[in-house]
């Protein structure tokens, strides 16, 4: 779907904007809706440098309070395409460097955009930085207000540590 014709490009910088649906890239949950990709391509005699930034709307569940929320997840990558007439496929597997024949007509970006979008999903998904989460006793969402749980009594042997903790606040 996202292909850039490079065979007739002269040396210089070119900017491209692409839009589409997330499932056009064959990525699904948590991604929903549309994506936008901006590509800056710089062509030289012996190489093409491609910088891409993609934003895709995602439906996530907060790891602290379990509420669903929408967020745009951004991913970006840079790939260098080196022109080479003879190359071994194993050479083309190096990070961020791809060997292509000088007569290559188009560069397909779908796989790279999909892979980097999947890697961009955050490990810890939070609805907001200030999310207070759920009460460990009653399960109430502390973002909606305090709960009525009483603080349990602490073993008196832990009292000196509690004092140190409250001093550092």
PDB file of C-alpha atoms in Angstrom:
ATOM      1  CA  UNK A   1       0.000   0.000   0.000  1.00  0.00           C
ATOM      2  CA  UNK A   2       2.704   2.516   0.926  1.00  0.00           C
ATOM      3  CA  UNK A   3       5.210   2.464  -1.875  1.00  0.00           C
ATOM      4  CA  UNK A   4       7.543   5.197  -3.062  1.00  0.00           C
ATOM      5  CA  UNK A   5       8.675   5.210  -6.672  1.00  0.00           C
ATOM      6  CA  UNK A   6      12.424   5.863  -6.626  1.00  0.00           C
ATOM      7  CA  UNK A   7      13.508   4.850 -10.128  1.00  0.00           C
ATOM      8  CA  UNK A   8      13.049   8.291 -11.710  1.00  0.00           C
ATOM      9  CA  UNK A   9      14.064  10.459  -8.747  1.00  0.00           C
ATOM     10  CA  UNK A  10      17.004  12.784  -9.160  1.00  0.00           C
ATOM     11  CA  UNK A  11      19.287  13.542  -6.226  1.00  0.00           C
ATOM     12  CA  UNK A  12      17.644  15.669  -3.537  1.00  0.00           C
ATOM     13  CA  UNK A  13      15.115  15.653  -0.717  1.00  0.00           C
ATOM     14  CA  UNK A  14      11.480  14.596  -1.145  1.00  0.00           C
ATOM     15  CA  UNK A  15       8.643  14.687   1.398  1.00  0.00           C
ATOM     16  CA  UNK A  16       5.624  12.372   1.291  1.00  0.00           C
ATOM     17  CA  UNK A  17       2.475  12.163   3.408  1.00  0.00           C
ATOM     18  CA  UNK A  18       0.361   9.010   3.564  1.00  0.00           C
ATOM     19  CA  UNK A  19      -2.959   8.340   5.300  1.00  0.00           C
ATOM     20  CA  UNK A  20      -5.024   5.214   5.652  1.00  0.00           C
ATOM     21  CA  UNK A  21      -6.676   2.751   7.994  1.00  0.00           C
ATOM     22  CA  UNK A  22      -4.643   0.754  10.497  1.00  0.00           C
ATOM     23  CA  UNK A  23      -5.952  -2.557   9.142  1.00  0.00           C
ATOM     24  CA  UNK A  24      -4.608  -1.584   5.676  1.00  0.00           C
ATOM     25  CA  UNK A  25      -1.169  -2.123   7.249  1.00  0.00           C
ATOM     26  CA  UNK A  26      -2.378  -5.480   8.612  1.00  0.00           C
ATOM     27  CA  UNK A  27      -2.067  -4.368  12.215  1.00  0.00           C
ATOM     28  CA  UNK A  28      -4.976  -4.760  14.529  1.00  0.00           C
ATOM     29  CA  UNK A  29      -5.470  -4.474  18.278  1.00  0.00           C
ATOM     30  CA  UNK A  30      -4.732  -2.191  20.003  1.00  0.00           C
ATOM     31  CA  UNK A  31      -4.660  -0.047  16.858  1.00  0.00           C
ATOM     32  CA  UNK A  32      -7.955   1.323  15.579  1.00  0.00           C
ATOM     33  CA  UNK A  33      -8.939   3.951  13.091  1.00  0.00           C
ATOM     34  CA  UNK A  34      -6.551   5.851  10.883  1.00  0.00           C
ATOM     35  CA  UNK A  35      -2.822   6.366  10.581  1.00  0.00           C
ATOM     36  CA  UNK A  36      -0.721   9.208   9.241  1.00  0.00           C
ATOM     37  CA  UNK A  37       2.817   8.694   7.991  1.00  0.00           C
ATOM     38  CA  UNK A  38       5.282  11.408   7.031  1.00  0.00           C
ATOM     39  CA  UNK A  39       8.315  10.334   5.037  1.00  0.00           C
ATOM     40  CA  UNK A  40      11.412  12.393   4.258  1.00  0.00           C
ATOM     41  CA  UNK A  41      13.483  10.767   1.542  1.00  0.00           C
ATOM     42  CA  UNK A  42      16.957  11.985   0.582  1.00  0.00           C
ATOM     43  CA  UNK A  43      18.386  10.502  -2.610  1.00  0.00           C
ATOM     44  CA  UNK A  44      22.093  10.493  -3.404  1.00  0.00           C
ATOM     45  CA  UNK A  45      24.142   8.836  -6.147  1.00  0.00           C
ATOM     46  CA  UNK A  46      24.776   5.647  -4.184  1.00  0.00           C
ATOM     47  CA  UNK A  47      22.104   5.621  -1.475  1.00  0.00           C
ATOM     48  CA  UNK A  48      18.668   6.675  -0.280  1.00  0.00           C
ATOM     49  CA  UNK A  49      18.107   7.779   3.312  1.00  0.00           C
ATOM     50  CA  UNK A  50      14.518   7.454   4.440  1.00  0.00           C
ATOM     51  CA  UNK A  51      13.128   8.943   7.673  1.00  0.00           C
ATOM     52  CA  UNK A  52       9.569   8.020   8.601  1.00  0.00           C
ATOM     53  CA  UNK A  53       7.231   9.121  11.391  1.00  0.00           C
ATOM     54  CA  UNK A  54       3.867   7.446  11.907  1.00  0.00           C
ATOM     55  CA  UNK A  55       0.996   8.177  14.275  1.00  0.00           C
ATOM     56  CA  UNK A  56      -1.754   5.587  14.738  1.00  0.00           C
ATOM     57  CA  UNK A  57      -4.786   5.868  17.000  1.00  0.00           C
ATOM     58  CA  UNK A  58      -4.915   3.066  19.559  1.00  0.00           C
ATOM     59  CA  UNK A  59      -7.486   1.843  22.073  1.00  0.00           C
ATOM     60  CA  UNK A  60      -5.612   0.946  25.270  1.00  0.00           C
ATOM     61  CA  UNK A  61      -6.463  -0.198  28.790  1.00  0.00           C
ATOM     62  CA  UNK A  62      -4.759   1.644  31.645  1.00  0.00           C
ATOM     63  CA  UNK A  63      -2.468  -0.623  33.667  1.00  0.00           C
ATOM     64  CA  UNK A  64      -3.312   1.200  36.912  1.00  0.00           C
ATOM     65  CA  UNK A  65      -7.065   1.877  36.847  1.00  0.00           C
ATOM     66  CA  UNK A  66      -8.229  -0.543  34.092  1.00  0.00           C
ATOM     67  CA  UNK A  67     -10.139   2.208  32.231  1.00  0.00           C
ATOM     68  CA  UNK A  68     -10.062   2.197  28.446  1.00  0.00           C
ATOM     69  CA  UNK A  69      -8.589   5.257  26.747  1.00  0.00           C
ATOM     70  CA  UNK A  70      -7.581   6.384  23.274  1.00  0.00           C
ATOM     71  CA  UNK A  71      -4.096   7.547  22.419  1.00  0.00           C
ATOM     72  CA  UNK A  72      -2.070   8.237  19.300  1.00  0.00           C
ATOM     73  CA  UNK A  73       1.044   6.082  19.350  1.00  0.00           C
ATOM     74  CA  UNK A  74       3.941   7.546  17.408  1.00  0.00           C
ATOM     75  CA  UNK A  75       6.783   5.580  15.911  1.00  0.00           C
ATOM     76  CA  UNK A  76       9.688   6.630  13.756  1.00  0.00           C
ATOM     77  CA  UNK A  77      12.586   4.999  12.005  1.00  0.00           C
ATOM     78  CA  UNK A  78      15.438   5.675   9.624  1.00  0.00           C
ATOM     79  CA  UNK A  79      16.525   3.267   6.929  1.00  0.00           C
ATOM     80  CA  UNK A  80      19.481   3.609   4.596  1.00  0.00           C
ATOM     81  CA  UNK A  81      19.121   1.954   1.197  1.00  0.00           C
ATOM     82  CA  UNK A  82      22.496   1.360  -0.449  1.00  0.00           C
ATOM     83  CA  UNK A  83      22.639   0.742  -4.185  1.00  0.00           C
ATOM     84  CA  UNK A  84      24.597  -2.380  -5.042  1.00  0.00           C
ATOM     85  CA  UNK A  85      24.427  -4.536  -8.163  1.00  0.00           C
ATOM     86  CA  UNK A  86      25.644  -7.745  -6.505  1.00  0.00           C
ATOM     87  CA  UNK A  87      24.770  -8.467  -2.905  1.00  0.00           C
ATOM     88  CA  UNK A  88      24.055 -11.411  -0.701  1.00  0.00           C
ATOM     89  CA  UNK A  89      20.625 -11.562   0.990  1.00  0.00           C
ATOM     90  CA  UNK A  90      22.337 -12.032   4.358  1.00  0.00           C
ATOM     91  CA  UNK A  91      24.026  -8.638   3.893  1.00  0.00           C
ATOM     92  CA  UNK A  92      20.619  -7.026   3.583  1.00  0.00           C
ATOM     93  CA  UNK A  93      19.665  -8.099   7.104  1.00  0.00           C
ATOM     94  CA  UNK A  94      21.884  -5.545   8.842  1.00  0.00           C
ATOM     95  CA  UNK A  95      20.136  -3.070  11.108  1.00  0.00           C
ATOM     96  CA  UNK A  96      18.788  -0.002   9.343  1.00  0.00           C
ATOM     97  CA  UNK A  97      20.743  -0.735   6.134  1.00  0.00           C
ATOM     98  CA  UNK A  98      19.113  -2.381   3.138  1.00  0.00           C
ATOM     99  CA  UNK A  99      20.921  -3.214  -0.095  1.00  0.00           C
ATOM    100  CA  UNK A 100      18.910  -2.646  -3.250  1.00  0.00           C
ATOM    101  CA  UNK A 101      19.678  -2.877  -6.950  1.00  0.00           C
ATOM    102  CA  UNK A 102      20.239   0.516  -8.636  1.00  0.00           C
ATOM    103  CA  UNK A 103      17.340  -0.276 -11.010  1.00  0.00           C
ATOM    104  CA  UNK A 104      14.844  -0.765  -8.155  1.00  0.00           C
ATOM    105  CA  UNK A 105      11.543   0.821  -9.141  1.00  0.00           C
ATOM    106  CA  UNK A 106       9.706   1.166  -5.799  1.00  0.00           C
ATOM    107  CA  UNK A 107      10.413   0.894  -2.092  1.00  0.00           C
ATOM    108  CA  UNK A 108       7.635  -0.775  -0.071  1.00  0.00           C
ATOM    109  CA  UNK A 109       7.293   0.673   3.439  1.00  0.00           C
ATOM    110  CA  UNK A 110       4.332  -1.346   4.779  1.00  0.00           C
ATOM    111  CA  UNK A 111       6.375  -3.940   6.677  1.00  0.00           C
ATOM    112  CA  UNK A 112       8.710  -1.391   8.290  1.00  0.00           C
ATOM    113  CA  UNK A 113       5.847   0.893   9.330  1.00  0.00           C
ATOM    114  CA  UNK A 114       3.926  -2.082  10.763  1.00  0.00           C
ATOM    115  CA  UNK A 115       6.948  -3.481  12.633  1.00  0.00           C
ATOM    116  CA  UNK A 116       7.928  -0.165  14.198  1.00  0.00           C
ATOM    117  CA  UNK A 117       4.304   0.603  15.129  1.00  0.00           C
ATOM    118  CA  UNK A 118       4.031  -2.715  16.966  1.00  0.00           C
ATOM    119  CA  UNK A 119       7.287  -2.008  18.816  1.00  0.00           C
ATOM    120  CA  UNK A 120       6.054   1.478  19.785  1.00  0.00           C
ATOM    121  CA  UNK A 121       3.204   0.215  21.988  1.00  0.00           C
ATOM    122  CA  UNK A 122       4.288   1.294  25.482  1.00  0.00           C
ATOM    123  CA  UNK A 123       5.174  -1.364  28.038  1.00  0.00           C
ATOM    124  CA  UNK A 124       3.209   0.507  30.698  1.00  0.00           C
ATOM    125  CA  UNK A 125      -0.008   1.983  29.384  1.00  0.00           C
ATOM    126  CA  UNK A 126      -1.341   4.851  31.515  1.00  0.00           C
ATOM    127  CA  UNK A 127      -4.470   6.923  30.906  1.00  0.00           C
ATOM    128  CA  UNK A 128      -2.572   9.862  32.448  1.00  0.00           C
ATOM    129  CA  UNK A 129       0.726  10.384  34.227  1.00  0.00           C
ATOM    130  CA  UNK A 130      -1.213  11.241  37.412  1.00  0.00           C
ATOM    131  CA  UNK A 131      -3.359   8.077  37.397  1.00  0.00           C
ATOM    132  CA  UNK A 132      -3.865   6.914  40.993  1.00  0.00           C
ATOM    133  CA  UNK A 133      -5.018   3.428  40.069  1.00  0.00           C
ATOM    134  CA  UNK A 134      -7.307   1.160  42.059  1.00  0.00           C
ATOM    135  CA  UNK A 135      -7.533   0.671  45.815  1.00  0.00           C
ATOM    136  CA  UNK A 136      -5.820  -2.641  46.576  1.00  0.00           C
ATOM    137  CA  UNK A 137      -8.483  -3.482  49.191  1.00  0.00           C
ATOM    138  CA  UNK A 138     -11.854  -2.518  47.728  1.00  0.00           C
ATOM    139  CA  UNK A 139     -10.985  -1.997  44.046  1.00  0.00           C
ATOM    140  CA  UNK A 140     -12.448   1.528  43.805  1.00  0.00           C
ATOM    141  CA  UNK A 141     -10.945   3.796  41.175  1.00  0.00           C
ATOM    142  CA  UNK A 142      -8.936   6.338  43.189  1.00  0.00           C
ATOM    143  CA  UNK A 143      -9.095   8.821  40.289  1.00  0.00           C
ATOM    144  CA  UNK A 144     -12.823   9.216  41.028  1.00  0.00           C
ATOM    145  CA  UNK A 145     -12.224   9.974  44.701  1.00  0.00           C
ATOM    146  CA  UNK A 146     -10.900   8.389  47.872  1.00  0.00           C
ATOM    147  CA  UNK A 147     -12.315   5.125  49.130  1.00  0.00           C
ATOM    148  CA  UNK A 148     -13.593   4.376  52.637  1.00  0.00           C
ATOM    149  CA  UNK A 149     -11.024   1.717  53.425  1.00  0.00           C
ATOM    150  CA  UNK A 150      -9.274   2.149  56.741  1.00  0.00           C
ATOM    151  CA  UNK A 151      -5.529   2.064  56.878  1.00  0.00           C
ATOM    152  CA  UNK A 152      -4.476  -1.210  58.439  1.00  0.00           C
ATOM    153  CA  UNK A 153      -2.371  -1.240  61.555  1.00  0.00           C
ATOM    154  CA  UNK A 154       1.316  -1.616  60.920  1.00  0.00           C
ATOM    155  CA  UNK A 155       3.483  -3.966  62.914  1.00  0.00           C
ATOM    156  CA  UNK A 156       5.274  -1.746  65.465  1.00  0.00           C
ATOM    157  CA  UNK A 157       8.635  -3.125  64.342  1.00  0.00           C
ATOM    158  CA  UNK A 158       8.132  -1.305  61.006  1.00  0.00           C
ATOM    159  CA  UNK A 159       7.422   2.079  62.645  1.00  0.00           C
ATOM    160  CA  UNK A 160      11.018   3.429  62.293  1.00  0.00           C
ATOM    161  CA  UNK A 161      10.941   2.713  58.560  1.00  0.00           C
ATOM    162  CA  UNK A 162       7.555   4.442  58.190  1.00  0.00           C
ATOM    163  CA  UNK A 163       9.000   7.529  59.903  1.00  0.00           C
ATOM    164  CA  UNK A 164      11.948   7.537  57.490  1.00  0.00           C
ATOM    165  CA  UNK A 165       9.595   7.229  54.556  1.00  0.00           C
ATOM    166  CA  UNK A 166       7.411  10.131  55.722  1.00  0.00           C
ATOM    167  CA  UNK A 167      10.537  12.278  56.309  1.00  0.00           C
ATOM    168  CA  UNK A 168      11.634  11.802  52.687  1.00  0.00           C
ATOM    169  CA  UNK A 169       8.294  12.950  51.254  1.00  0.00           C
TER     170      UNK A 169
END
